Structures are given as structure tokens and as C-alpha cells.
XYZ file of C-alpha atoms in Angstrom:
573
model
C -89.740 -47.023 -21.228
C -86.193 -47.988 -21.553
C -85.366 -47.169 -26.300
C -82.354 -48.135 -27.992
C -80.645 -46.052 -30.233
C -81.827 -46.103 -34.079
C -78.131 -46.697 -35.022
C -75.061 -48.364 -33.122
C -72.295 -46.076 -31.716
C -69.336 -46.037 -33.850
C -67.861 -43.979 -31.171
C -67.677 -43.794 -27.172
C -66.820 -41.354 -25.078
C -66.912 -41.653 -20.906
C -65.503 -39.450 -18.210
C -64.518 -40.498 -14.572
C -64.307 -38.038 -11.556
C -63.695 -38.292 -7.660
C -66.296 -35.257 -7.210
C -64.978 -35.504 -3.329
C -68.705 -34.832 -1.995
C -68.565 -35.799 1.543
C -71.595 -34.740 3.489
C -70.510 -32.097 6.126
C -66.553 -32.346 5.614
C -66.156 -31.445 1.843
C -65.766 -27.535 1.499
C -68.367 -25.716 -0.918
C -70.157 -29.657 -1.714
C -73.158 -28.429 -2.933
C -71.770 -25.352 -5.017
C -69.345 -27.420 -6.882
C -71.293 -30.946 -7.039
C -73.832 -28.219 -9.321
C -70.623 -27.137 -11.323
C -69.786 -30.610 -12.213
C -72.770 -31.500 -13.651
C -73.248 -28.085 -15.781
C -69.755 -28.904 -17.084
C -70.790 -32.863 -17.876
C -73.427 -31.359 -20.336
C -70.932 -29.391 -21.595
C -68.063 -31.661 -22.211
C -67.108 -31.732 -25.733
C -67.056 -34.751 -27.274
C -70.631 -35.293 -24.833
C -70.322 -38.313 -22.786
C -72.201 -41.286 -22.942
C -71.431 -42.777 -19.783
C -70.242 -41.145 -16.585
C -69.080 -42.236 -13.508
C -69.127 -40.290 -10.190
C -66.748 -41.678 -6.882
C -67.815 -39.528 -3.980
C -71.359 -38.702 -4.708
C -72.516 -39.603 -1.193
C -75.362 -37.870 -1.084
C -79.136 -38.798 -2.988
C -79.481 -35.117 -3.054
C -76.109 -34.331 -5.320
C -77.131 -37.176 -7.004
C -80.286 -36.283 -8.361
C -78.932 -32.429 -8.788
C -76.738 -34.067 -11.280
C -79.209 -36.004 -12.609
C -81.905 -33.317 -13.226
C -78.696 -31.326 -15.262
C -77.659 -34.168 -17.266
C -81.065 -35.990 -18.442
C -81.381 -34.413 -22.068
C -77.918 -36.474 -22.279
C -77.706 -38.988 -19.825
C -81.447 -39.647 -19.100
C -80.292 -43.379 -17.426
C -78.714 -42.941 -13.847
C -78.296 -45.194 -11.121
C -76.952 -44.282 -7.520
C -75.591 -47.493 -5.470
C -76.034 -47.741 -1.772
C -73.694 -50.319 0.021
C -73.042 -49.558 3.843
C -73.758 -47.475 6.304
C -72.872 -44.512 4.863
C -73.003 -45.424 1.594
C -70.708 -46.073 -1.271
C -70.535 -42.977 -2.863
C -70.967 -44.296 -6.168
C -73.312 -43.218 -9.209
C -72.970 -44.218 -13.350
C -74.948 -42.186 -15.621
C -75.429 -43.546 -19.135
C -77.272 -42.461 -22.884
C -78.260 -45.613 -22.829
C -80.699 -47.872 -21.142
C -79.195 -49.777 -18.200
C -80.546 -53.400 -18.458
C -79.334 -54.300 -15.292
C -77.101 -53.591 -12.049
C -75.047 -55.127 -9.016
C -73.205 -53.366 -6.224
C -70.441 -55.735 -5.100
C -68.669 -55.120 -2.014
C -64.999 -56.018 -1.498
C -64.279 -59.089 1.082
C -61.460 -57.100 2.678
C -62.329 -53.351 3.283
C -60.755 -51.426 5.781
C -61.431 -51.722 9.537
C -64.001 -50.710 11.892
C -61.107 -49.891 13.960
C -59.898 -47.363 12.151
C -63.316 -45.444 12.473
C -62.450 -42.130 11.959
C -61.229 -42.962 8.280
C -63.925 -44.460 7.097
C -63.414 -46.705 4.248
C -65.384 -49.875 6.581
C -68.475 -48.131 6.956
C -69.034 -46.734 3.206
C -69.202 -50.433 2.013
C -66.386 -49.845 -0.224
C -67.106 -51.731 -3.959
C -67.719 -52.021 -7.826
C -70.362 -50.377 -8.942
C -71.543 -52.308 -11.856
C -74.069 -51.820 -15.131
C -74.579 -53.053 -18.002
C -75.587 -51.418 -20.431
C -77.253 -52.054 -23.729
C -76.267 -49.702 -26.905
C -78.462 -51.994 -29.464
C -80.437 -54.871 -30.423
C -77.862 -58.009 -31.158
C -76.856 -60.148 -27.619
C -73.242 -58.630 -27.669
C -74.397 -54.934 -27.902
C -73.694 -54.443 -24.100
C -70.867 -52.504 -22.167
C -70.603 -53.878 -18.830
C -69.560 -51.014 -17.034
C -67.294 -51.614 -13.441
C -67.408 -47.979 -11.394
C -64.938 -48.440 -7.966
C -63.313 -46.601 -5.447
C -60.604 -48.351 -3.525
C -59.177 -48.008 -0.151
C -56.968 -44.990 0.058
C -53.426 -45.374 1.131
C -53.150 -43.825 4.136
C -50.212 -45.357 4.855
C -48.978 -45.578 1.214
C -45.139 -45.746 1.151
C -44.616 -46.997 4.393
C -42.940 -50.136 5.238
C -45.860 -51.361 7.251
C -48.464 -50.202 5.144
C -51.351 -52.418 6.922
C -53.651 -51.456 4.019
C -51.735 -52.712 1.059
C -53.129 -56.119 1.667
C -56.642 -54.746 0.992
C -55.971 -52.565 -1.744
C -54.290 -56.066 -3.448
C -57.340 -57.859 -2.696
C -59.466 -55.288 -3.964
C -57.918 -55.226 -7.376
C -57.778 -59.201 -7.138
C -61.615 -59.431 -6.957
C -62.365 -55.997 -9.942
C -60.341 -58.337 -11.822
C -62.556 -61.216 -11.589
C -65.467 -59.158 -12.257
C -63.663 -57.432 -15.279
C -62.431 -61.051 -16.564
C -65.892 -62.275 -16.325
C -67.054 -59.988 -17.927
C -64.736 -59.958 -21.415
C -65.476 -63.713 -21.402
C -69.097 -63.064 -21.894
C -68.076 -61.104 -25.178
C -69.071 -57.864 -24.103
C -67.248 -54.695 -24.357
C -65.541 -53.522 -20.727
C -65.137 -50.193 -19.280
C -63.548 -50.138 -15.380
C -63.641 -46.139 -14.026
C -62.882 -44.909 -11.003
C -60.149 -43.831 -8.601
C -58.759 -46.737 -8.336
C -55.694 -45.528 -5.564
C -52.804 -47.068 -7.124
C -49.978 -45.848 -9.432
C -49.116 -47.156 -12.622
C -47.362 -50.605 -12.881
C -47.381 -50.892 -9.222
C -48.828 -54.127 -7.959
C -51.877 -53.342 -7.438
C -51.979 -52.404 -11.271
C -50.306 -55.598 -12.602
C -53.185 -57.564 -11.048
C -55.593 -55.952 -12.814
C -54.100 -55.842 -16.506
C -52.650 -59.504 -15.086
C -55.534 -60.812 -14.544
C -58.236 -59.240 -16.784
C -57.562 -59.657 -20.912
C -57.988 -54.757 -20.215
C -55.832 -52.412 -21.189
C -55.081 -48.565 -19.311
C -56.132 -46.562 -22.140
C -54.221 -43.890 -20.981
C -50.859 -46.188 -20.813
C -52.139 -47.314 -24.564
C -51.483 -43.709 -25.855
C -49.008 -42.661 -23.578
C -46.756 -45.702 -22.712
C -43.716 -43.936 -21.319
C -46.259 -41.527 -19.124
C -45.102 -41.257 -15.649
C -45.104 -44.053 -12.954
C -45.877 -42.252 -9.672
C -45.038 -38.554 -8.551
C -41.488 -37.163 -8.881
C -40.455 -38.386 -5.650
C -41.340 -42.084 -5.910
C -38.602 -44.159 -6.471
C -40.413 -46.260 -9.303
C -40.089 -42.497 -11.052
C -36.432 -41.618 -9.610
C -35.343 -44.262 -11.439
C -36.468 -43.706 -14.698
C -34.054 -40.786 -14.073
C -36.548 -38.246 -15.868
C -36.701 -34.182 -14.450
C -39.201 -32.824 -11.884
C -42.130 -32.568 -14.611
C -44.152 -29.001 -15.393
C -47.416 -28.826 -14.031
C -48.787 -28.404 -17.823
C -46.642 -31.682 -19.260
C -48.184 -33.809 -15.837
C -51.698 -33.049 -17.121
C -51.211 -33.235 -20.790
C -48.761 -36.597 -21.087
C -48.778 -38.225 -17.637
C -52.484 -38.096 -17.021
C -51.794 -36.503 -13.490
C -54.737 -35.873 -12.220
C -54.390 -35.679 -8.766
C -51.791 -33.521 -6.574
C -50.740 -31.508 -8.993
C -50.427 -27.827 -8.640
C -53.600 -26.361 -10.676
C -55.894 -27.965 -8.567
C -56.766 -25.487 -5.901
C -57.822 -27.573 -3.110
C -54.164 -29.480 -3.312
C -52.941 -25.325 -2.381
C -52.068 -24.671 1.592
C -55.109 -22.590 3.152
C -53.261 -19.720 3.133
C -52.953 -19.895 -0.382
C -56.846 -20.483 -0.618
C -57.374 -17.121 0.721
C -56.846 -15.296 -2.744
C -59.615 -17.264 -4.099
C -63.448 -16.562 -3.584
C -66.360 -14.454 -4.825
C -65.741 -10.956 -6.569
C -61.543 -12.156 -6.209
C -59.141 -11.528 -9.326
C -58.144 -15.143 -10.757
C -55.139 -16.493 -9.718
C -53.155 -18.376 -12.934
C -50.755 -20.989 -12.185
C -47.968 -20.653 -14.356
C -47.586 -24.392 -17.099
C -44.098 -24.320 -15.827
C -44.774 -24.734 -12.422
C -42.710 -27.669 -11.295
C -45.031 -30.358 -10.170
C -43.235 -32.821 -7.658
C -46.744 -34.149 -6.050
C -48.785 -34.903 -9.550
C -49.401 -38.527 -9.637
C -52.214 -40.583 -11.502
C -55.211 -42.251 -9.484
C -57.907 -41.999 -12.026
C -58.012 -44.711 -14.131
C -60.397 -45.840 -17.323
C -59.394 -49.354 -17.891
C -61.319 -51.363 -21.541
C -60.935 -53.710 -23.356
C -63.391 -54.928 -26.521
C -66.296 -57.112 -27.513
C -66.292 -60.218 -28.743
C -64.734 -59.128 -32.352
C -66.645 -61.615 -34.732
C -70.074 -61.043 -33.193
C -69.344 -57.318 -32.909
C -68.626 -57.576 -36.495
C -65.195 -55.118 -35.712
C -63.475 -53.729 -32.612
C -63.009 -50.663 -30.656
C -60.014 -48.656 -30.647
C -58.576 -45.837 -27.752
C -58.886 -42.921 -30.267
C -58.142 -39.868 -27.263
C -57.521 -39.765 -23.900
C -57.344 -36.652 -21.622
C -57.780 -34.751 -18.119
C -60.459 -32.984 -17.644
C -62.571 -31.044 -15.335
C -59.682 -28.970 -15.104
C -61.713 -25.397 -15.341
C -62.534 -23.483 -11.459
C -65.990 -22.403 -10.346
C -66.717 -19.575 -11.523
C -68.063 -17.837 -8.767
C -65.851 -19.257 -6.030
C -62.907 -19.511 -8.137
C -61.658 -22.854 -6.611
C -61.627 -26.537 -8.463
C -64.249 -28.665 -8.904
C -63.118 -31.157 -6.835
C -59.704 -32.571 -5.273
C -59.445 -34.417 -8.463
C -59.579 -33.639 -12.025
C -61.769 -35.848 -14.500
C -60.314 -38.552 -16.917
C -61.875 -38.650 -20.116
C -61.595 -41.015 -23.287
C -63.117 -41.719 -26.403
C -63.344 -45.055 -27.939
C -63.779 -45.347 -31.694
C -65.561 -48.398 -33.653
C -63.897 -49.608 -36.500
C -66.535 -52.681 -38.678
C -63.831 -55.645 -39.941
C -65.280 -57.067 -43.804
C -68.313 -58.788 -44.014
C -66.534 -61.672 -45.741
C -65.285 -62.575 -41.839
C -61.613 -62.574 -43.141
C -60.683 -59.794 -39.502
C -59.439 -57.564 -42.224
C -61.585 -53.846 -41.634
C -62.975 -51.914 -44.205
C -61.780 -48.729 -45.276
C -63.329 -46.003 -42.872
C -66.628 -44.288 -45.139
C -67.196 -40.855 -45.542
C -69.896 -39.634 -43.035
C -70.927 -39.639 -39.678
C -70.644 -44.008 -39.904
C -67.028 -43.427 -38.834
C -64.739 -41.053 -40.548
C -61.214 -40.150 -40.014
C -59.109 -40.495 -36.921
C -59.300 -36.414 -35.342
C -56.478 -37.414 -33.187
C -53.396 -36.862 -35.200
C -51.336 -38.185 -32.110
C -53.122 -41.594 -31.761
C -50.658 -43.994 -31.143
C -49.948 -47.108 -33.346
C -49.371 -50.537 -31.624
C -47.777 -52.813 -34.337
C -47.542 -56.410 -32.826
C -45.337 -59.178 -34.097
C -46.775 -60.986 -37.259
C -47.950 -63.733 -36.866
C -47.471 -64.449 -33.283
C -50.743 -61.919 -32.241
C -52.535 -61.888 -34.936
C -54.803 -63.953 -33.783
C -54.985 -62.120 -30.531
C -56.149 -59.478 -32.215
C -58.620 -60.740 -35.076
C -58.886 -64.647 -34.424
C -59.341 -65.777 -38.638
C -56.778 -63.402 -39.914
C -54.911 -64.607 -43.100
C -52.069 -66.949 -42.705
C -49.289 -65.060 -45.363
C -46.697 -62.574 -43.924
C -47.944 -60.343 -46.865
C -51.555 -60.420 -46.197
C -51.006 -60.065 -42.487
C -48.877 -56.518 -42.715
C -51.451 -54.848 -44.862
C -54.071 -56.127 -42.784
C -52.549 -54.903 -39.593
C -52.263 -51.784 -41.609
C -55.738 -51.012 -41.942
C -56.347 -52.660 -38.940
C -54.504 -50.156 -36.749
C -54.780 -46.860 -38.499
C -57.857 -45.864 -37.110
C -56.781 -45.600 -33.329
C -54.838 -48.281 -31.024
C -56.420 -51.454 -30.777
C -57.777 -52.341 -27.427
C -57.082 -55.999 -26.219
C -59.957 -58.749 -27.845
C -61.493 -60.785 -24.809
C -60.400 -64.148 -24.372
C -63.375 -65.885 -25.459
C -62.831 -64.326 -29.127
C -60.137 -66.630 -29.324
C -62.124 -69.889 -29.359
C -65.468 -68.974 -30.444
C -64.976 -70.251 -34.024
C -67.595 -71.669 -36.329
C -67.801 -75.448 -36.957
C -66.154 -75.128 -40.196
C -63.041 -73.550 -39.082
C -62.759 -76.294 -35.952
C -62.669 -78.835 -38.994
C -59.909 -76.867 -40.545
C -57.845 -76.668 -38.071
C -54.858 -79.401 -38.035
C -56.011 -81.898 -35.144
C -52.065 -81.759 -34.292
C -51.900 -78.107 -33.945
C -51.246 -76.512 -30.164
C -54.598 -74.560 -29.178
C -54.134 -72.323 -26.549
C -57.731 -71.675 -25.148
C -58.639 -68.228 -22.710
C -57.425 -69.713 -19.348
C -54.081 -70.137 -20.324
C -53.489 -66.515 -22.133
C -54.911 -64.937 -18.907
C -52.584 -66.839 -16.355
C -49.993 -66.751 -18.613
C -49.697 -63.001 -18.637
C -48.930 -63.064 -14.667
C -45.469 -63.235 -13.759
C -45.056 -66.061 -10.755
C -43.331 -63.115 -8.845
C -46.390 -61.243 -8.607
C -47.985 -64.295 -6.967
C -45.284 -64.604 -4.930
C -45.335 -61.131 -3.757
C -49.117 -61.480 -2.844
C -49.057 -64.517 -0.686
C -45.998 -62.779 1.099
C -48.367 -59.861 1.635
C -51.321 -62.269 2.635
C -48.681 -64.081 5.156
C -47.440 -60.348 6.480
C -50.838 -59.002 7.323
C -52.580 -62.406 8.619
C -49.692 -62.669 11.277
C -50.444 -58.856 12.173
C -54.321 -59.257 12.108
C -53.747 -62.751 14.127
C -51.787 -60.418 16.814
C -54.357 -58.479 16.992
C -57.180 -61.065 17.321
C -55.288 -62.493 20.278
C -54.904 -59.334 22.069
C -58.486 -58.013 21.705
C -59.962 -61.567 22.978
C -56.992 -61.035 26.355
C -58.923 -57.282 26.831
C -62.466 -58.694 26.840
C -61.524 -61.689 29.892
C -59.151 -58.884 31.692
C -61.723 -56.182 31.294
C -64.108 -58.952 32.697
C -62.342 -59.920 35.040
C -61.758 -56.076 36.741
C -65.311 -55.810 36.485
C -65.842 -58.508 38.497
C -63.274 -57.388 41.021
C -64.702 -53.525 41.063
C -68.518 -54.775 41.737
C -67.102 -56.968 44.462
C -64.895 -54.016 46.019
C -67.798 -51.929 45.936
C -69.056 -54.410 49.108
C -66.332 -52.979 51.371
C -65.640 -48.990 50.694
C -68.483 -48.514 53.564
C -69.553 -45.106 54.126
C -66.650 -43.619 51.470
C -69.455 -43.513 48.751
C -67.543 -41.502 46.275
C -64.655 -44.779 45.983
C -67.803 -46.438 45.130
C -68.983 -44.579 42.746
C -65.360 -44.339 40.959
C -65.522 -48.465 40.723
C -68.773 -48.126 39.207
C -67.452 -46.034 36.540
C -64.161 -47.566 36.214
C -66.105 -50.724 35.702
C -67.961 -49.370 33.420
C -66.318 -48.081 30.948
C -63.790 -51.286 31.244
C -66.141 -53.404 30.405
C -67.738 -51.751 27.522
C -64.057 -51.180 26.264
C -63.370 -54.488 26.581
C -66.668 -55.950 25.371
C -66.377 -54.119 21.911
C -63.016 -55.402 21.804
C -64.499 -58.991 22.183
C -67.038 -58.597 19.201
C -64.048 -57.297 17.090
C -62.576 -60.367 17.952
C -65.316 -62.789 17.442
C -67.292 -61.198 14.401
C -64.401 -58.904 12.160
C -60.860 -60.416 13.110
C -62.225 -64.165 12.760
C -63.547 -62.922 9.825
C -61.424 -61.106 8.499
C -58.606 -64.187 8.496
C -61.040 -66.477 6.724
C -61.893 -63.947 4.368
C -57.545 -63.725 3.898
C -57.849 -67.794 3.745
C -59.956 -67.388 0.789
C -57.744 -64.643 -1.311
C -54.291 -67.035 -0.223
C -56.331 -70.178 -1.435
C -56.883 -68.316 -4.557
C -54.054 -66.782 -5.439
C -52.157 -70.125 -4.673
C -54.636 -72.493 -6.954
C -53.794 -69.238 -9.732
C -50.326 -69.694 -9.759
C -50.779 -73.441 -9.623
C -52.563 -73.504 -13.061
C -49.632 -71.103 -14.276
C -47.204 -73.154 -13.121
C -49.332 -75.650 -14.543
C -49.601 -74.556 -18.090
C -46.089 -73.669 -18.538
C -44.798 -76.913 -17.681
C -47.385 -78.205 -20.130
C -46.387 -76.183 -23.257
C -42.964 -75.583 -22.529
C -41.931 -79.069 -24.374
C -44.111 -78.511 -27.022
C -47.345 -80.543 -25.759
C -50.582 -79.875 -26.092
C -52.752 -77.950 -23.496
C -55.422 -80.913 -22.785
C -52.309 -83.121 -20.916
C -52.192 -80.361 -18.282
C -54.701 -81.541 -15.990
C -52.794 -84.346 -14.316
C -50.511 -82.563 -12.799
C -52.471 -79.624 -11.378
C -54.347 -80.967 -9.038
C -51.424 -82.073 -6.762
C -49.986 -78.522 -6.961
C -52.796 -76.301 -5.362
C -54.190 -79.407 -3.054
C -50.037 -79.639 -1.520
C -49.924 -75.759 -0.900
C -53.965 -76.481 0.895
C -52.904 -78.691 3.158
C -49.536 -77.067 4.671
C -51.977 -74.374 5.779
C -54.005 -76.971 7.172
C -57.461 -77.159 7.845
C -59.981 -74.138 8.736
C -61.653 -76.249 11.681
């Protein structure tokens, strides 16, 4: 029987981990997969929600589980696909309810030997209930995108479905703050910071990278990328790419990123080998990712702050002497901090105790917005004055950075204040702040993408439908040559297999073409559609408020915008 806590949280702490468990290819699975979840119940501050990427297996599941129940005695492991999605959250809390949503655009079955099609790539998704009132649920996303195998390259033919993935997580995410809940998104999300991929999703979805919140000039890709050559910055130390870059990936501690020959030192009854925290790190980069953003602030009665952030995981086994996994956790803690009863957004003075207390992170960073212009952002009802604003934001902020208030915060006010409000007054409601924070570049780099990679998957729809009638057609010819090779038995036998094999090639080929390709391009007509009728309302809103007018005269020109863009695509027959 599911039991809520006897008091709310004032503080949450989750950790993320790739635990890189693949059934029969993963070196050591089982010993390490065992580690892990020893070292989960050991974490300091404990976790209340975990989430696992690469936990293909029931069995490592439930090993986990069994560890972790005195902490984490709510668990859920998602199946999607045919080989499964490798996806498990484990929470203090009871989990009121669950989804596994798979990603439109995943990878091809073409590509077999990599994979990503047949796991069912997706969000893993909970939510999960901390207390009693409506709003006292996290709705928890867990993912794993499509790695970049191709990452870099001009041609990457993947980049279109990593952009699509993050497209649809932001949905989901968006949908989520607009219910008024509190959002966590985890996982190895396959993307570096600021890169497109990541501008969708803090784009699109009112979240915030709490690792970007306390470190915002952490690193944007590995040393070599040129997003980081140009900062102009030197090679970083393996130490300073774990402690203020957040690499968790790549880098140079992790054992399993070492060249087998290196490996060799390492195992049972071995001396430990130390890498040095001055080890240049060239390959570090950041895949790991715990997005968040708060609750709806005046039901919540307060707001939740990024108090620490942090790699972890980083210990070796310590039998084997190797890494956990090929990734090292992220972790984060997320502090509650009440506003005053009175319902002015102004908190109260943290209270002695275990209620809240003090900040322990001396190095949590301060966000001070502009006066006036986000105050509401942050608390919608704060005090009008310049004076009362700055000491407000002062209390506001000292307990930890304030994560971003969802949308629907900003127009969920009580009768009495809609009376107040000057009937002449702009109002800016949720849809407009979202598609607002989108640059039109970013849509216009997407539907370039979208163009790029239909033309390539149209190619190949074209050529795979030619193999099936040519493959048919040698059949044809192979059965009827068969009639005249006479005694010579073995020619015969040749056709047969030649035949054969032709036509199962090219019959495979012909259900690619007819049930993924076809597909796959409406399933592209769908992400264009929407990422044109997104920019439309942008386009949309801006024209509307850029002469000072107010939001509701918006509508008549939208319309027009998206349907135009529609129809030079024409029609999907």
C-alpha cells in the first residue's frame, strides 16, 4: 500500500547514470550493475529518485531493486521494443502513475547492428506524489536518445532524429510545467551544451540545466569541438572537467574510456592505478543531463531552488578495479524555500531545524534578474516598488538559484487580482513566453534539417522499391532459365540459389519501403508541420506586441501564416 510522507520534502536530491548494461556485450555487467546499486544506498545526500539508462535487463533491475528498497522501495522498469528500452526510475515515493513514450523518429532498422530501432528508444515517465495537496507531484521524464554515431560529420543522417527527439521531451516536459507540477528530465540525453539539440529543449520547455544554473561558463563540448575552440579556453585537467564542467563522459578517470592495453593493469588482487587531477582531458564532454524546473509557486506555497550539483559515481569496483560504468553519475539537490503566507511571493526567513536551514553550499550561485521586468516570472504578485522588489529578490535568492516558475504560474491569479489589474494593461499569457524564448533561426535551422534528411530518406525509398521489381524480375528470369540448363543440374541449382537469396534481398527491401520509409516521411511531415505552425505563432506574437498591442489581436493573422507554409508542401494524398 502505496504512504505518503508525514512531512513534505524541503529538499530533493536525484542522481542519473548510463549504467551501460547491455546483455552479452557490456564487460563485467553483472559485477558492476551490483556496485551501482550498493553505491546508490550509499550516496550521501541519499537520493530520492533515481534514474537508470541502460538497465536492459529485468534481472539487473530487480538486483538493484532488492539493494535499494529500505530507500527507494518504489521502482518501475519500462519495456518498449524488442529489446527493450533500457530504462528504470526508482523513487522514495509512491509512483501514482506511468507512461513509456516512444519517439516518432528512432533510428533505422537498417542500421541493425546499432541498435537504437529495436530498443524502442523513449521517455520514461512517472509521476510521482511527495504529499497530499493536487500540486505535490514531480513528474519525472527518464530518456536516452539516439547516439551520434556520426556526430560531427557533415552528413550526420542522425541529427534529424536526435532534433526530433528533443522536439517531442519538450512537449512532454512543457506539458508537464503547465499542469503546475514540479519537473525533473534525467538521462543521457547525447547532446552537448547549447548545441541545437539543447536549445530546443530549454526553447521549448519553461526548464532550466541545473548544472548550466551553477556553472554557466562550464564547458560547451570537449576540447576539440569548435563550439569550445572558440571560447579560446586551455585543454582542461581531468579534475577541473569533473568538478566545473560536469564532464562526465570521455574523460580520463573513467577506466573503460582507457585503450585495452591500458585495462590490463586493472583486475582482481592488482595495485590501483591513480590518474593524476592534472591529466589533460581533451575527450571529456557532458551527456548527462538533469534538466527542472518548479511547481506552480502559489499553490506550492514557495519554490525550489538548484542548491548543488555534481558528478558522481566516480569511485572503481573494488574488486575489479575498473569504473562502474562508461559513464559517471550526475547528481543534484534541489532545496524548498516556503514564500509568506500573506501571498505577497516574498519568502520567509529560512527556520532553524530540519524545516529548511541554511544553504551548505557556500558556492551556490546567485541569479539576480532585472527588476521589474522578471519579477513576475519569478513570483507572479510580487510588490510593485523598486525598493520592495530588491529586498525581496534578496531573500528570494539567497537560499540557492531559483529554478524557472512554469508558465501557468503566470496566469493562475485569484479573481480579485484579475479585477485589479488595469483592463488596458498588456498580459502576456504562457504561450507567448514559451515561443518567445525560441530564436526564428533555430526554426529555421530545423526545417533545413527536416528538408536535408527527407530528400535523403526519399532517395532511399525510391531505390529500395527499384530492388524489390529488379530482384523480382531476376527471379522470374532464373526460374524460367532453370527450364533449359538440361542435364547441367549444378547451373540449376546455382539459379535456384541466386534466386533465392535475390528475392528475399529484394523483398525486405520492399517492406522497408512500404512500411518504415513511407513512414518514416509522414512521420518527418508531422515534425515540419509542427515546427512550421511554432514559428508561425512566434512570428505571430512578435508582430502583435512589437507596436505595443495587446496579445488577444494576434489571432487574425496567424492562421494565414502556418496554412501558406501547409500548402506549398502540398497535400499528403
Amino acid at each position: 500500500m502505496p504512504q505518503l510522507p508525514e512531512r513534505l520534502p524541503t529538499e530533493i536530491s536525484v542522481i542519473t547514470l548510463n549504467c551501460w548494461g547491455l546483455k552479452y556485450i557490456s564487460d563485467l555487467r553483472r559485477e558492476r550493475l551490483t556496485e551501482i546499486g550498493r553505491q546508490i544506498t550509499l550516496a550521501d545526500p541519499q537520493p530520492h529518485i533515481v534514474a537508470l539508462q541502460e538497465c536492459w535487463t529485468q534481472e539487473d533491475y530487480l538486483n538493484i531493486r532488492r539493494q535499494t528498497r529500505f530507500i527507494l522501495p518504489y521502482g518501475k522498469f519500462y519495456h518498449s521494443g524488442a529489446l527493450g528500452g533500457g530504462l528504470a526510475i526508482f523513487s522514495k515515493w509512491p509512483i501514482q502513475e506511468s507512461t513509456m513514450f516512444r519517439y516518432p523518429l528512432n533510428g533505422r532498422p537498417t542500421a541493425f547492428w546499432r541498435g537504437d530501432w529495436f530498443v524502442g528508444k523513449g521517455v520514461a515517465c512517472a509521476k510521482i506524489r511527495f504529499g497530499p495537496d493536487p500540486k505535490h507531484i514531480i513528474e519525472v521524464f527518464n530518456t536516452h536518445t539516439h547516439a551520434p554515431y556520426e556526430g560531427g560529420q557533415t552528413d550526420d543522417s542522425y541529427l534529424c532524429h536526435r532534433m526530433a527527439q528533443a522536439w517531442e521531451i519538450s512537449k512532454l516536459l512543457r506539458g508537464a510545467a503547465e499542469r503546475g507540477h514540479m519537473v525533473l528530465a534525467l538521462g543521457d540525453f547525447n547532446m552537448i551544451p547549447l548545441s541545437l539539440e539543447h536549445r530546443i529543449i530549454t526553447g521549448l520547455a519553461p526548464v532550466a540545466d541545473a548544472w548550466r544554473v551553477l556553472h554557466p561558463d562550464s564547458s560547451l563540448g570537449p576540447a576539440h569541438h569548435p563550439a569550445e575552440k572558440a571560447r579560446n579556453r586551455p585543454i582542461p585537467t581531468a579534475e577541473f572537467n569533473l568538478l566545473e564542467n560536469g564532464a562526465a563522459s570521455d574523460g580520463p578517470y573513467n577506466t573503460w574510456r582507457w585503450t585495452p592495453a591500458q585495462r590490463k593493469v586493472l583486475g582482481p588482487g592488482k595495485p590501483e592505478v591513480i590518474v593524476s587531477p592534472d591529466t589533460p582531458d581533451h575527450r571529456g564532454k557532458r551527456l548527462d543531463y538533469v534538466f527542472a524546473s518548479t511547481g506552480e509557486i502559489p499553490a506550492l506555497g514557495g519554490s525550489w531552488t538548484v542548491r548543488r550539483v555534481k558528478v558522481g559515481m566516480t569511485m572503481r569496483h573494488p574488486e575489479l578495479g575498473c569504473s562502474l560504468s562508461d559513464h559517471f553519475s550526475v547528481e543534484a539537490t534541489f532545496g524548498f524555500v516556503p514564500t509568506h503566507a500573506s501571498g505577497s511571493g516574498v519568502p520567509e526567513q529560512p527556520q532553524s531545524g530540519p524545516a529548511l536551514g541554511t544553504v551548505t553550499n557556500p558556492t551556490a550561485k546567485v541569479i539576480k534578474p532585472e527588476l521589474n521586468s522578471e519579477i513576475d516570472t519569478l513570483i507572479p504578485g510580487a510588490g510593485s516598488s523598486k525598493e520592495t522588489d530588491a529586498a525581496g529578490l534578496e531573500d528570494l535568492l539567497h537560499n540557492g538559484t531559483y529554478l524557472q516558475s512554469p508558465t501557468t504560474s503566470s496566469f493562475q491569479e485569484d479573481s480579485a487580482s484579475k479585477r485589479n489589474r488595469n483592463s488596458t494593461e498588456e498580459y502576456r499569457g504562457p504561450l507567448e513566453q514559451d515561443l518567445l524564448r525560441m530564436p526564428e533561426t533555430v526554426y529555421n535551422e530545423l526545417l533545413e534539417l527536416i528538408q536535408k534528411y527527407r530528400s535523403r530518406e526519399q532517395a532511399q525509398l525510391k531505390y529500395r522499391g527499384l530492388h524489390f521489381w529488379v530482384a523480382l524480375l531476376l527471379t522470374i528470369g532464373c526460374l524460367v532459365g532453370i527450364w533449359f540448363v538440361g542435364s547441367r543440374t549444378y547451373i540449376g541449382f546455382i539459379l535456384i540459389l541466386f534466386s533465392s537469396l535475390n528475392l528475399t534481398a529484394g523483398t525486405i527491401d520492399g517492406l522497408l519501403a512500404l512500411l518504415f520509409f513511407r513512414g518514416e516521411l509522414k512521420t518527418l511531415k508531422e515534425f515540419e508541420w509542427e515546427v512550421r505552425n511554432a514559428r508561425a505563432f512566434g512570428e505571430a506574437f512578435s508582430a502583435a506586441t512589437s507596436g505595443g498591442g495587446v496579445i488577444g489581436g494576434w489571432l487574425a493573422g496567424v492562421a494565414p501564416v502556418w496554412l501558406d507554409d501547409e500548402d506549398e508542401e502540398g497535400n499528403d494524398g
